Amino acid sequence: MIAVASCWFDRRFQRCFLTTLAGMDPADDPPEEAYGRVTNPERFRVLHDTAHRFLDELAGQYEVTEIRGMTSDPSGSRDQAPFRELDPARPGVGRLRITFTAFPGLMVKLGQEQETALPACGCDACNDDPADLIEELHDQIDQLTDARAQKRTTRWRLKAPLPPANSTT
């Protein structure tokens, strides 16, 4: 039997809670002190750099209007957090908004409905791997630009056709 565990962060109590499914052995649980402790938050700084690169690529590749601004920091910091939003030119297509939290992490909003925190928690018990989070961000962006995350078939419009896969340019 495969044990699956996930951690969710309750901002009201500033605590991480482990949800255990499929009869996980309590002996496999991280030590109690690992919950809520973050020994190396800077390992997530790479998410900021990667998200900026993804947004730059998307803005160059698709017909979008880019909006930059500041908003309240969803990570609980009292400071303002910068965000970048790409609003597709095609009506009815979901926009992409990424807020760069002070944690450091990302709050990714796809269209009107889907919002994801990367990392979801960041505590030592969750032990999120930044490489996995980058892959998740990439997958979410691919779904949005390819319309798979939407309930309609309208997708983001390219500025110019992509070259064939076997092209040397």
PDB file of C-alpha atoms in Angstrom:
ATOM      1  CA  MET A   1       0.000   0.000   0.000  1.00  0.00           C
ATOM      2  CA  ILE A   2       1.273   3.464  -0.880  1.00  0.00           C
ATOM      3  CA  ALA A   3       1.123   6.118   1.818  1.00  0.00           C
ATOM      4  CA  VAL A   4       0.266   9.598   0.671  1.00  0.00           C
ATOM      5  CA  ALA A   5       0.701  12.620   2.893  1.00  0.00           C
ATOM      6  CA  SER A   6       0.083  16.255   2.261  1.00  0.00           C
ATOM      7  CA  CYS A   7       0.598  19.294   4.421  1.00  0.00           C
ATOM      8  CA  TRP A   8      -1.580  22.368   4.473  1.00  0.00           C
ATOM      9  CA  PHE A   9      -0.847  25.650   6.136  1.00  0.00           C
ATOM     10  CA  ASP A  10      -3.448  27.396   8.286  1.00  0.00           C
ATOM     11  CA  ARG A  11      -2.610  31.103   8.191  1.00  0.00           C
ATOM     12  CA  ARG A  12      -4.925  31.861  11.114  1.00  0.00           C
ATOM     13  CA  PHE A  13      -2.815  29.745  13.438  1.00  0.00           C
ATOM     14  CA  GLN A  14       0.493  29.960  11.505  1.00  0.00           C
ATOM     15  CA  ARG A  15       0.739  26.187  11.686  1.00  0.00           C
ATOM     16  CA  CYS A  16       1.217  23.375   9.250  1.00  0.00           C
ATOM     17  CA  PHE A  17      -1.066  20.354   9.502  1.00  0.00           C
ATOM     18  CA  LEU A  18      -0.225  16.971   8.055  1.00  0.00           C
ATOM     19  CA  THR A  19      -3.086  15.141   6.426  1.00  0.00           C
ATOM     20  CA  THR A  20      -2.444  11.424   6.244  1.00  0.00           C
ATOM     21  CA  LEU A  21      -4.125   9.129   3.760  1.00  0.00           C
ATOM     22  CA  ALA A  22      -3.940   5.390   3.127  1.00  0.00           C
ATOM     23  CA  GLY A  23      -2.755   4.386   6.607  1.00  0.00           C
ATOM     24  CA  MET A  24       0.665   6.012   6.765  1.00  0.00           C
ATOM     25  CA  ASP A  25       2.827   4.645   9.568  1.00  0.00           C
ATOM     26  CA  PRO A  26       3.178   7.309  12.304  1.00  0.00           C
ATOM     27  CA  ALA A  27       6.818   6.240  12.708  1.00  0.00           C
ATOM     28  CA  ASP A  28       7.427   7.733   9.231  1.00  0.00           C
ATOM     29  CA  ASP A  29       6.142  11.140  10.332  1.00  0.00           C
ATOM     30  CA  PRO A  30       8.660  13.973  10.585  1.00  0.00           C
ATOM     31  CA  PRO A  31       9.478  15.041  14.149  1.00  0.00           C
ATOM     32  CA  GLU A  32       6.907  17.347  15.747  1.00  0.00           C
ATOM     33  CA  GLU A  33       9.355  20.273  15.855  1.00  0.00           C
ATOM     34  CA  ALA A  34       9.692  20.160  12.032  1.00  0.00           C
ATOM     35  CA  TYR A  35       6.130  21.447  11.648  1.00  0.00           C
ATOM     36  CA  GLY A  36       6.115  25.214  11.472  1.00  0.00           C
ATOM     37  CA  ARG A  37       9.930  25.397  11.371  1.00  0.00           C
ATOM     38  CA  VAL A  38      11.542  26.721   8.207  1.00  0.00           C
ATOM     39  CA  THR A  39      15.325  26.443   8.372  1.00  0.00           C
ATOM     40  CA  ASN A  40      16.159  27.493   4.810  1.00  0.00           C
ATOM     41  CA  PRO A  41      13.433  29.570   3.149  1.00  0.00           C
ATOM     42  CA  GLU A  42      15.971  31.031   0.701  1.00  0.00           C
ATOM     43  CA  ARG A  43      15.994  27.707  -1.168  1.00  0.00           C
ATOM     44  CA  PHE A  44      12.673  28.886  -2.628  1.00  0.00           C
ATOM     45  CA  ARG A  45      14.177  32.142  -4.000  1.00  0.00           C
ATOM     46  CA  VAL A  46      14.789  30.286  -7.277  1.00  0.00           C
ATOM     47  CA  LEU A  47      10.997  30.287  -7.757  1.00  0.00           C
ATOM     48  CA  HIS A  48      11.065  34.085  -8.147  1.00  0.00           C
ATOM     49  CA  ASP A  49      13.802  33.976 -10.793  1.00  0.00           C
ATOM     50  CA  THR A  50      12.110  31.143 -12.664  1.00  0.00           C
ATOM     51  CA  ALA A  51       8.679  32.802 -12.610  1.00  0.00           C
ATOM     52  CA  HIS A  52      10.137  36.057 -13.970  1.00  0.00           C
ATOM     53  CA  ARG A  53      11.806  34.095 -16.773  1.00  0.00           C
ATOM     54  CA  PHE A  54       8.566  32.226 -17.589  1.00  0.00           C
ATOM     55  CA  LEU A  55       6.588  35.490 -17.623  1.00  0.00           C
ATOM     56  CA  ASP A  56       9.154  37.172 -19.885  1.00  0.00           C
ATOM     57  CA  GLU A  57       8.969  34.231 -22.313  1.00  0.00           C
ATOM     58  CA  LEU A  58       5.161  34.254 -22.310  1.00  0.00           C
ATOM     59  CA  ALA A  59       4.990  38.029 -22.853  1.00  0.00           C
ATOM     60  CA  GLY A  60       7.316  37.652 -25.833  1.00  0.00           C
ATOM     61  CA  GLN A  61       5.476  34.696 -27.297  1.00  0.00           C
ATOM     62  CA  TYR A  62       1.767  35.500 -26.770  1.00  0.00           C
ATOM     63  CA  GLU A  63      -0.542  38.442 -27.453  1.00  0.00           C
ATOM     64  CA  VAL A  64      -0.905  39.709 -23.901  1.00  0.00           C
ATOM     65  CA  THR A  65      -0.946  42.937 -21.952  1.00  0.00           C
ATOM     66  CA  GLU A  66       1.358  42.889 -18.957  1.00  0.00           C
ATOM     67  CA  ILE A  67       0.369  44.581 -15.726  1.00  0.00           C
ATOM     68  CA  ARG A  68       2.870  45.094 -12.909  1.00  0.00           C
ATOM     69  CA  GLY A  69       1.985  46.334  -9.470  1.00  0.00           C
ATOM     70  CA  MET A  70       1.980  45.807  -5.739  1.00  0.00           C
ATOM     71  CA  THR A  71      -0.561  44.000  -3.569  1.00  0.00           C
ATOM     72  CA  SER A  72      -0.828  42.764  -0.001  1.00  0.00           C
ATOM     73  CA  ASP A  73       1.584  39.901   0.606  1.00  0.00           C
ATOM     74  CA  PRO A  74      -0.344  36.598   0.777  1.00  0.00           C
ATOM     75  CA  SER A  75       2.469  35.019   2.841  1.00  0.00           C
ATOM     76  CA  GLY A  76       1.422  37.081   5.853  1.00  0.00           C
ATOM     77  CA  SER A  77       4.116  39.740   5.665  1.00  0.00           C
ATOM     78  CA  ARG A  78       2.941  43.264   6.426  1.00  0.00           C
ATOM     79  CA  ASP A  79       4.831  44.489   3.379  1.00  0.00           C
ATOM     80  CA  GLN A  80       3.446  44.851  -0.106  1.00  0.00           C
ATOM     81  CA  ALA A  81       4.347  42.143  -2.608  1.00  0.00           C
ATOM     82  CA  PRO A  82       5.067  42.724  -6.294  1.00  0.00           C
ATOM     83  CA  PHE A  83       2.927  40.972  -8.871  1.00  0.00           C
ATOM     84  CA  ARG A  84       2.981  40.483 -12.610  1.00  0.00           C
ATOM     85  CA  GLU A  85      -0.157  39.713 -14.559  1.00  0.00           C
ATOM     86  CA  LEU A  86      -0.515  38.667 -18.178  1.00  0.00           C
ATOM     87  CA  ASP A  87      -3.918  39.468 -19.644  1.00  0.00           C
ATOM     88  CA  PRO A  88      -4.462  37.751 -23.011  1.00  0.00           C
ATOM     89  CA  ALA A  89      -5.714  39.877 -25.914  1.00  0.00           C
ATOM     90  CA  ARG A  90      -8.303  37.242 -26.816  1.00  0.00           C
ATOM     91  CA  PRO A  91     -11.580  37.832 -24.902  1.00  0.00           C
ATOM     92  CA  GLY A  92     -12.734  35.148 -22.501  1.00  0.00           C
ATOM     93  CA  VAL A  93      -9.289  33.648 -22.000  1.00  0.00           C
ATOM     94  CA  GLY A  94      -7.927  33.209 -18.483  1.00  0.00           C
ATOM     95  CA  ARG A  95      -5.217  35.537 -17.286  1.00  0.00           C
ATOM     96  CA  LEU A  96      -2.104  34.599 -15.348  1.00  0.00           C
ATOM     97  CA  ARG A  97      -1.135  36.492 -12.206  1.00  0.00           C
ATOM     98  CA  ILE A  98       1.934  35.690 -10.131  1.00  0.00           C
ATOM     99  CA  THR A  99       2.544  37.416  -6.814  1.00  0.00           C
ATOM    100  CA  PHE A 100       6.101  37.248  -5.492  1.00  0.00           C
ATOM    101  CA  THR A 101       5.820  36.735  -1.728  1.00  0.00           C
ATOM    102  CA  ALA A 102       8.353  37.787   0.894  1.00  0.00           C
ATOM    103  CA  PHE A 103       8.583  34.193   2.178  1.00  0.00           C
ATOM    104  CA  PRO A 104      10.041  33.783  -0.669  1.00  0.00           C
ATOM    105  CA  GLY A 105       7.423  31.971  -2.680  1.00  0.00           C
ATOM    106  CA  LEU A 106       4.748  32.495  -5.296  1.00  0.00           C
ATOM    107  CA  MET A 107       0.993  32.863  -5.345  1.00  0.00           C
ATOM    108  CA  VAL A 108      -0.099  31.735  -8.806  1.00  0.00           C
ATOM    109  CA  LYS A 109      -3.581  32.616 -10.041  1.00  0.00           C
ATOM    110  CA  LEU A 110      -4.783  31.003 -13.256  1.00  0.00           C
ATOM    111  CA  GLY A 111      -7.952  32.493 -14.704  1.00  0.00           C
ATOM    112  CA  GLN A 112     -10.683  33.308 -12.186  1.00  0.00           C
ATOM    113  CA  GLU A 113     -10.792  30.086 -10.209  1.00  0.00           C
ATOM    114  CA  GLN A 114      -7.467  28.369  -9.657  1.00  0.00           C
ATOM    115  CA  GLU A 115      -5.013  29.820  -7.132  1.00  0.00           C
ATOM    116  CA  THR A 116      -1.965  27.955  -5.864  1.00  0.00           C
ATOM    117  CA  ALA A 117       0.741  28.802  -3.345  1.00  0.00           C
ATOM    118  CA  LEU A 118       4.226  27.561  -4.219  1.00  0.00           C
ATOM    119  CA  PRO A 119       5.350  26.215  -1.843  1.00  0.00           C
ATOM    120  CA  ALA A 120       2.036  25.407  -0.175  1.00  0.00           C
ATOM    121  CA  CYS A 121       3.706  25.524   3.227  1.00  0.00           C
ATOM    122  CA  GLY A 122       7.513  25.493   3.174  1.00  0.00           C
ATOM    123  CA  CYS A 123       8.041  23.990   6.607  1.00  0.00           C
ATOM    124  CA  ASP A 124      10.773  21.430   7.250  1.00  0.00           C
ATOM    125  CA  ALA A 125       8.181  18.662   7.642  1.00  0.00           C
ATOM    126  CA  CYS A 126       6.864  19.239   4.122  1.00  0.00           C
ATOM    127  CA  ASN A 127      10.422  19.414   2.767  1.00  0.00           C
ATOM    128  CA  ASP A 128       9.306  20.754  -0.621  1.00  0.00           C
ATOM    129  CA  ASP A 129      11.883  20.465  -3.385  1.00  0.00           C
ATOM    130  CA  PRO A 130      12.165  23.716  -5.384  1.00  0.00           C
ATOM    131  CA  ALA A 131      12.785  21.700  -8.580  1.00  0.00           C
ATOM    132  CA  ASP A 132       9.417  19.952  -8.116  1.00  0.00           C
ATOM    133  CA  LEU A 133       7.723  23.306  -7.511  1.00  0.00           C
ATOM    134  CA  ILE A 134       9.262  24.739 -10.688  1.00  0.00           C
ATOM    135  CA  GLU A 135       7.922  21.748 -12.616  1.00  0.00           C
ATOM    136  CA  GLU A 136       4.477  22.312 -11.077  1.00  0.00           C
ATOM    137  CA  LEU A 137       4.590  25.999 -12.070  1.00  0.00           C
ATOM    138  CA  HIS A 138       5.591  25.064 -15.614  1.00  0.00           C
ATOM    139  CA  ASP A 139       2.760  22.510 -15.839  1.00  0.00           C
ATOM    140  CA  GLN A 140       0.200  25.047 -14.598  1.00  0.00           C
ATOM    141  CA  ILE A 141       1.326  27.652 -17.118  1.00  0.00           C
ATOM    142  CA  ASP A 142       1.269  25.079 -19.923  1.00  0.00           C
ATOM    143  CA  GLN A 143      -2.280  24.106 -18.976  1.00  0.00           C
ATOM    144  CA  LEU A 144      -3.431  27.719 -19.022  1.00  0.00           C
ATOM    145  CA  THR A 145      -1.806  28.652 -22.325  1.00  0.00           C
ATOM    146  CA  ASP A 146      -3.043  25.427 -23.904  1.00  0.00           C
ATOM    147  CA  ALA A 147      -6.596  25.940 -22.527  1.00  0.00           C
ATOM    148  CA  ARG A 148      -6.625  22.634 -20.653  1.00  0.00           C
ATOM    149  CA  ALA A 149      -7.225  24.431 -17.342  1.00  0.00           C
ATOM    150  CA  GLN A 150     -10.237  26.220 -18.783  1.00  0.00           C
ATOM    151  CA  LYS A 151     -13.762  25.010 -19.358  1.00  0.00           C
ATOM    152  CA  ARG A 152     -13.710  26.399 -22.894  1.00  0.00           C
ATOM    153  CA  THR A 153     -11.579  25.682 -25.927  1.00  0.00           C
ATOM    154  CA  THR A 154     -10.327  29.253 -26.345  1.00  0.00           C
ATOM    155  CA  ARG A 155      -6.616  29.460 -25.695  1.00  0.00           C
ATOM    156  CA  TRP A 156      -3.895  32.071 -25.630  1.00  0.00           C
ATOM    157  CA  ARG A 157      -2.983  33.391 -29.083  1.00  0.00           C
ATOM    158  CA  LEU A 158       0.641  33.300 -30.239  1.00  0.00           C
ATOM    159  CA  LYS A 159       2.179  36.509 -31.592  1.00  0.00           C
ATOM    160  CA  ALA A 160       3.696  34.511 -34.462  1.00  0.00           C
ATOM    161  CA  PRO A 161       3.501  30.853 -35.443  1.00  0.00           C
ATOM    162  CA  LEU A 162       6.089  28.649 -33.799  1.00  0.00           C
ATOM    163  CA  PRO A 163       8.727  27.182 -36.128  1.00  0.00           C
ATOM    164  CA  PRO A 164       8.355  23.482 -36.957  1.00  0.00           C
ATOM    165  CA  ALA A 165       9.961  21.124 -34.442  1.00  0.00           C
ATOM    166  CA  ASN A 166      12.630  20.084 -36.953  1.00  0.00           C
ATOM    167  CA  SER A 167      13.511  23.698 -37.856  1.00  0.00           C
ATOM    168  CA  THR A 168      17.126  24.790 -37.462  1.00  0.00           C
ATOM    169  CA  THR A 169      16.298  28.472 -36.768  1.00  0.00           C
TER     170      THR A 169
END
